[in-house]
PDB file of C-alpha atoms in Angstrom:
ATOM      1  CA  VAL A  67      34.062 113.196  62.799  1.00 77.00           C
ATOM      2  CA  LEU A  68      33.053 111.059  59.814  1.00 83.00           C
ATOM      3  CA  GLU A  69      35.225 108.110  58.835  1.00 82.00           C
ATOM      4  CA  ASP A  70      33.702 108.225  55.342  1.00 85.00           C
ATOM      5  CA  THR A  71      33.335 111.822  54.136  1.00 86.00           C
ATOM      6  CA  SER A  72      31.011 110.724  51.339  1.00 91.00           C
ATOM      7  CA  GLN A  73      28.375 110.342  54.082  1.00 89.00           C
ATOM      8  CA  GLU A  74      28.278 114.106  54.729  1.00 89.00           C
ATOM      9  CA  HIS A  75      24.787 114.555  53.235  1.00 90.00           C
ATOM     10  CA  LEU A  76      23.415 111.716  55.389  1.00 91.00           C
ATOM     11  CA  ALA A  77      25.165 113.246  58.428  1.00 90.00           C
ATOM     12  CA  TRP A  78      23.547 116.617  57.774  1.00 90.00           C
ATOM     13  CA  THR A  79      20.109 115.024  57.379  1.00 91.00           C
ATOM     14  CA  SER A  80      20.627 113.083  60.611  1.00 91.00           C
ATOM     15  CA  LEU A  81      21.736 116.210  62.473  1.00 88.00           C
ATOM     16  CA  VAL A  82      18.745 118.247  61.248  1.00 91.00           C
ATOM     17  CA  SER A  83      16.413 115.435  62.329  1.00 90.00           C
ATOM     18  CA  LEU A  84      17.999 115.221  65.797  1.00 89.00           C
ATOM     19  CA  CYS A  85      17.746 119.006  66.211  1.00 88.00           C
ATOM     20  CA  ALA A  86      14.075 118.936  65.176  1.00 89.00           C
ATOM     21  CA  ARG A  87      13.306 116.185  67.709  1.00 89.00           C
ATOM     22  CA  SER A  88      15.152 118.096  70.422  1.00 86.00           C
ATOM     23  CA  ALA A  89      13.353 121.337  69.563  1.00 87.00           C
ATOM     24  CA  ALA A  90       9.983 119.573  69.712  1.00 88.00           C
ATOM     25  CA  ARG A  91      10.879 118.286  73.190  1.00 86.00           C
ATOM     26  CA  GLN A  92      12.338 121.690  74.090  1.00 84.00           C
ATOM     27  CA  ALA A  93      15.504 119.921  75.196  1.00 82.00           C
ATOM     28  CA  GLY A  94      19.115 119.735  74.155  1.00 83.00           C
ATOM     29  CA  PHE A  95      21.317 116.721  73.605  1.00 80.00           C
ATOM     30  CA  THR A  96      24.779 115.576  74.621  1.00 78.00           C
ATOM     31  CA  ILE A  97      27.693 114.709  72.363  1.00 75.00           C
ATOM     32  CA  GLU A  98      27.064 111.053  73.265  1.00 79.00           C
ATOM     33  CA  THR A  99      23.438 111.378  72.108  1.00 84.00           C
ATOM     34  CA  LEU A 100      24.617 113.000  68.876  1.00 87.00           C
ATOM     35  CA  ARG A 101      27.125 110.208  68.211  1.00 85.00           C
ATOM     36  CA  ARG A 102      24.524 107.494  68.949  1.00 85.00           C
ATOM     37  CA  SER A 103      21.999 109.198  66.659  1.00 90.00           C
ATOM     38  CA  LEU A 104      24.533 109.385  63.813  1.00 91.00           C
ATOM     39  CA  LEU A 105      25.520 105.740  64.353  1.00 89.00           C
ATOM     40  CA  ASN A 106      21.873 104.640  64.444  1.00 90.00           C
ATOM     41  CA  ASP A 107      21.402 106.367  61.093  1.00 92.00           C
ATOM     42  CA  GLY A 108      24.168 104.227  59.595  1.00 90.00           C
ATOM     43  CA  LEU A 109      27.038 106.704  59.644  1.00 88.00           C
ATOM     44  CA  VAL A 110      30.579 105.495  60.319  1.00 87.00           C
ATOM     45  CA  LEU A 111      32.295 107.775  62.833  1.00 86.00           C
ATOM     46  CA  LYS A 112      35.922 108.207  63.799  1.00 81.00           C
ATOM     47  CA  ALA A 113      36.791 107.340  67.394  1.00 75.00           C
ATOM     48  CA  VAL A 114      36.651 110.137  69.938  1.00 72.00           C
ATOM     49  CA  PRO A 115      40.185 111.561  69.546  1.00 69.00           C
ATOM     50  CA  SER A 116      41.199 111.169  73.185  1.00 83.00           C
ATOM     51  CA  PHE A 117      40.344 107.448  73.031  1.00 87.00           C
ATOM     52  CA  THR A 118      41.976 106.600  69.699  1.00 88.00           C
ATOM     53  CA  ALA A 119      45.173 105.302  71.358  1.00 91.00           C
ATOM     54  CA  ASP A 120      43.175 103.194  73.837  1.00 93.00           C
ATOM     55  CA  ILE A 121      41.078 101.649  71.080  1.00 92.00           C
ATOM     56  CA  GLU A 122      44.222 100.835  69.117  1.00 93.00           C
ATOM     57  CA  ALA A 123      45.781  99.289  72.258  1.00 95.00           C
ATOM     58  CA  LEU A 124      42.679  97.106  72.689  1.00 95.00           C
ATOM     59  CA  ARG A 125      42.868  96.038  69.042  1.00 93.00           C
ATOM     60  CA  LYS A 126      46.546  95.106  69.424  1.00 95.00           C
ATOM     61  CA  HIS A 127      45.865  93.210  72.654  1.00 95.00           C
ATOM     62  CA  THR A 128      43.015  91.344  70.975  1.00 94.00           C
ATOM     63  CA  GLN A 129      45.215  90.367  68.021  1.00 95.00           C
ATOM     64  CA  ALA A 130      47.992  89.172  70.341  1.00 95.00           C
ATOM     65  CA  THR A 131      45.475  87.142  72.354  1.00 94.00           C
ATOM     66  CA  LEU A 132      43.983  85.603  69.211  1.00 94.00           C
ATOM     67  CA  ASP A 133      47.474  84.751  67.936  1.00 93.00           C
ATOM     68  CA  GLN A 134      48.063  82.862  71.208  1.00 91.00           C
ATOM     69  CA  LEU A 135      44.695  81.070  70.962  1.00 90.00           C
ATOM     70  CA  ALA A 136      44.991  80.111  67.278  1.00 89.00           C
ATOM     71  CA  GLY A 137      46.741  76.806  67.941  1.00 84.00           C
ATOM     72  CA  LEU A 138      44.009  75.795  70.376  1.00 82.00           C
ATOM     73  CA  SER A 139      41.400  75.835  67.612  1.00 83.00           C
ATOM     74  CA  ARG A 140      42.983  72.895  65.744  1.00 82.00           C
ATOM     75  CA  ILE A 141      44.093  69.369  66.543  1.00 84.00           C
ATOM     76  CA  ARG A 142      47.218  67.774  65.031  1.00 84.00           C
ATOM     77  CA  ILE A 143      47.104  64.043  64.299  1.00 88.00           C
ATOM     78  CA  GLY A 144      49.945  62.308  62.510  1.00 86.00           C
ATOM     79  CA  GLY A 145      51.343  65.548  61.169  1.00 85.00           C
ATOM     80  CA  GLU A 146      47.987  66.613  59.773  1.00 87.00           C
ATOM     81  CA  GLU A 147      45.951  69.449  61.125  1.00 83.00           C
ATOM     82  CA  LEU A 148      42.265  68.859  61.795  1.00 81.00           C
ATOM     83  CA  LYS A 149      39.815  71.670  62.287  1.00 78.00           C
ATOM     84  CA  VAL A 150      37.097  70.921  64.814  1.00 75.00           C
ATOM     85  CA  ASP A 151      33.673  72.367  64.062  1.00 80.00           C
ATOM     86  CA  ARG A 152      32.147  73.327  67.390  1.00 83.00           C
ATOM     87  CA  VAL A 153      28.432  73.907  67.951  1.00 88.00           C
ATOM     88  CA  ALA A 154      29.504  76.469  70.573  1.00 91.00           C
ATOM     89  CA  VAL A 155      30.942  78.688  67.810  1.00 93.00           C
ATOM     90  CA  THR A 156      27.585  78.888  66.040  1.00 93.00           C
ATOM     91  CA  GLU A 157      25.886  79.783  69.316  1.00 93.00           C
ATOM     92  CA  MET A 158      28.540  82.357  70.219  1.00 93.00           C
ATOM     93  CA  LEU A 159      28.151  83.988  66.803  1.00 94.00           C
ATOM     94  CA  ARG A 160      24.387  84.179  67.347  1.00 93.00           C
ATOM     95  CA  ILE A 161      24.872  85.760  70.769  1.00 92.00           C
ATOM     96  CA  ALA A 162      27.513  88.188  69.445  1.00 90.00           C
ATOM     97  CA  ASP A 163      24.904  89.600  67.055  1.00 87.00           C
ATOM     98  CA  GLN A 164      22.897  90.688  70.097  1.00 87.00           C
ATOM     99  CA  ALA A 165      25.348  91.371  72.937  1.00 85.00           C
ATOM    100  CA  SER A 166      28.855  90.904  74.272  1.00 85.00           C
ATOM    101  CA  CYS A 167      29.925  87.419  75.347  1.00 84.00           C
ATOM    102  CA  LEU A 168      31.704  86.116  78.414  1.00 87.00           C
ATOM    103  CA  VAL A 169      32.881  82.546  77.948  1.00 89.00           C
ATOM    104  CA  VAL A 170      33.435  80.424  81.068  1.00 87.00           C
ATOM    105  CA  GLY A 171      33.846  76.700  81.615  1.00 86.00           C
ATOM    106  CA  GLN A 172      35.967  73.876  82.934  1.00 88.00           C
ATOM    107  CA  PRO A 173      39.628  73.594  81.913  1.00 85.00           C
ATOM    108  CA  GLY A 174      39.944  71.715  78.636  1.00 86.00           C
ATOM    109  CA  ALA A 175      36.318  72.295  77.625  1.00 87.00           C
ATOM    110  CA  GLY A 176      37.354  74.090  74.413  1.00 88.00           C
ATOM    111  CA  LYS A 177      36.741  77.711  75.439  1.00 90.00           C
ATOM    112  CA  SER A 178      39.945  79.032  73.871  1.00 90.00           C
ATOM    113  CA  GLY A 179      39.438  77.258  70.553  1.00 90.00           C
ATOM    114  CA  ALA A 180      35.788  78.283  70.324  1.00 92.00           C
ATOM    115  CA  THR A 181      36.634  81.867  71.281  1.00 93.00           C
ATOM    116  CA  TYR A 182      39.372  82.041  68.657  1.00 93.00           C
ATOM    117  CA  GLU A 183      37.135  80.663  65.908  1.00 93.00           C
ATOM    118  CA  THR A 184      34.241  82.956  66.862  1.00 94.00           C
ATOM    119  CA  ALA A 185      36.492  86.029  66.922  1.00 94.00           C
ATOM    120  CA  ARG A 186      38.100  85.059  63.604  1.00 94.00           C
ATOM    121  CA  ARG A 187      34.720  84.772  61.906  1.00 94.00           C
ATOM    122  CA  LEU A 188      33.480  88.045  63.400  1.00 94.00           C
ATOM    123  CA  LEU A 189      36.613  89.857  62.224  1.00 93.00           C
ATOM    124  CA  GLU A 190      36.167  88.365  58.727  1.00 93.00           C
ATOM    125  CA  ARG A 191      32.668  89.888  58.734  1.00 91.00           C
ATOM    126  CA  GLY A 192      34.126  93.310  59.568  1.00 89.00           C
ATOM    127  CA  ARG A 193      32.933  93.263  63.169  1.00 90.00           C
ATOM    128  CA  ASP A 194      34.831  94.767  66.079  1.00 90.00           C
ATOM    129  CA  VAL A 195      36.161  92.273  68.586  1.00 92.00           C
ATOM    130  CA  ILE A 196      37.786  92.721  71.975  1.00 93.00           C
ATOM    131  CA  CYS A 197      39.204  89.493  73.371  1.00 93.00           C
ATOM    132  CA  PHE A 198      40.744  88.891  76.781  1.00 90.00           C
ATOM    133  CA  ALA A 199      42.116  85.585  78.001  1.00 88.00           C
ATOM    134  CA  VAL A 200      42.148  86.153  81.750  1.00 83.00           C
ATOM    135  CA  ASP A 201      44.647  83.354  82.307  1.00 84.00           C
ATOM    136  CA  ARG A 202      47.113  85.421  80.262  1.00 85.00           C
ATOM    137  CA  LEU A 203      46.608  88.677  82.191  1.00 85.00           C
ATOM    138  CA  ASP A 204      48.174  89.546  85.539  1.00 85.00           C
ATOM    139  CA  PHE A 205      45.936  91.892  87.507  1.00 85.00           C
ATOM    140  CA  THR A 206      43.979  92.015  90.744  1.00 86.00           C
ATOM    141  CA  ASN A 207      42.012  95.210  90.091  1.00 86.00           C
ATOM    142  CA  LEU A 208      40.829  97.333  87.174  1.00 87.00           C
ATOM    143  CA  SER A 209      43.620  99.904  87.586  1.00 89.00           C
ATOM    144  CA  GLN A 210      46.223  97.169  87.133  1.00 91.00           C
ATOM    145  CA  LEU A 211      44.334  95.857  84.099  1.00 90.00           C
ATOM    146  CA  GLN A 212      44.261  99.361  82.611  1.00 92.00           C
ATOM    147  CA  ALA A 213      48.028  99.618  83.112  1.00 92.00           C
ATOM    148  CA  GLU A 214      48.724  96.135  81.713  1.00 91.00           C
ATOM    149  CA  LEU A 215      46.698  96.937  78.593  1.00 93.00           C
ATOM    150  CA  GLY A 216      48.459 100.296  78.215  1.00 93.00           C
ATOM    151  CA  LEU A 217      45.239 102.323  78.372  1.00 94.00           C
ATOM    152  CA  LYS A 218      45.140 106.029  79.217  1.00 92.00           C
ATOM    153  CA  HIS A 219      41.516 105.740  80.362  1.00 91.00           C
ATOM    154  CA  PRO A 220      39.656 103.147  82.423  1.00 91.00           C
ATOM    155  CA  LEU A 221      38.688 100.092  80.356  1.00 92.00           C
ATOM    156  CA  ALA A 222      34.934 100.724  80.681  1.00 89.00           C
ATOM    157  CA  GLN A 223      35.339 104.285  79.351  1.00 88.00           C
ATOM    158  CA  ALA A 224      37.487 103.108  76.418  1.00 91.00           C
ATOM    159  CA  ILE A 225      34.887 100.503  75.481  1.00 89.00           C
ATOM    160  CA  GLU A 226      32.078 103.054  75.810  1.00 84.00           C
ATOM    161  CA  ALA A 227      33.946 105.467  73.498  1.00 84.00           C
ATOM    162  CA  TRP A 228      34.451 102.703  70.917  1.00 85.00           C
ATOM    163  CA  ASP A 229      31.483 103.146  68.591  1.00 75.00           C
ATOM    164  CA  GLY A 230      31.857  99.649  67.184  1.00 68.00           C
ATOM    165  CA  ASN A 231      31.954 100.617  63.536  1.00 58.00           C
ATOM    166  CA  GLY A 232      34.152  97.738  62.434  1.00 50.00           C
ATOM    167  CA  LYS A 233      37.108 100.020  61.757  1.00 41.00           C
TER     168      LYS A 233
END
């Protein structure tokens, strides 16, 4: 269950605390509640085994998408490459610290470049990133998207099972 086995003492302390809170409420808890409690206490957990392949598929899709977007984050002039600093990247990074982001805008507004740069910086910080470029996906419903991404489970379930531990 633990990604880092050196955290076993912290895991035990967290589990005892969760059990004590549940006993005081005279209630049980679900596996999801247990995982959230361990995560909230700073433990790094392995993915739920049945979702490991889906999480890896999402990581691979994200990397492929970012590879496609990389060229859109720079401008070439006279054989030299210029990097454009976008205010949108700073704002997207701020938002990403609080919630997921959906980036929309007019064609040519710089969405792809800003998304690439934001994702690159988040990944450098050890954050988990899932990136979709809808103009590069061919689907009309969520079942088709699940198939195109190569997921065994619906996308929402795979994302829910992904604890977001940066691994």
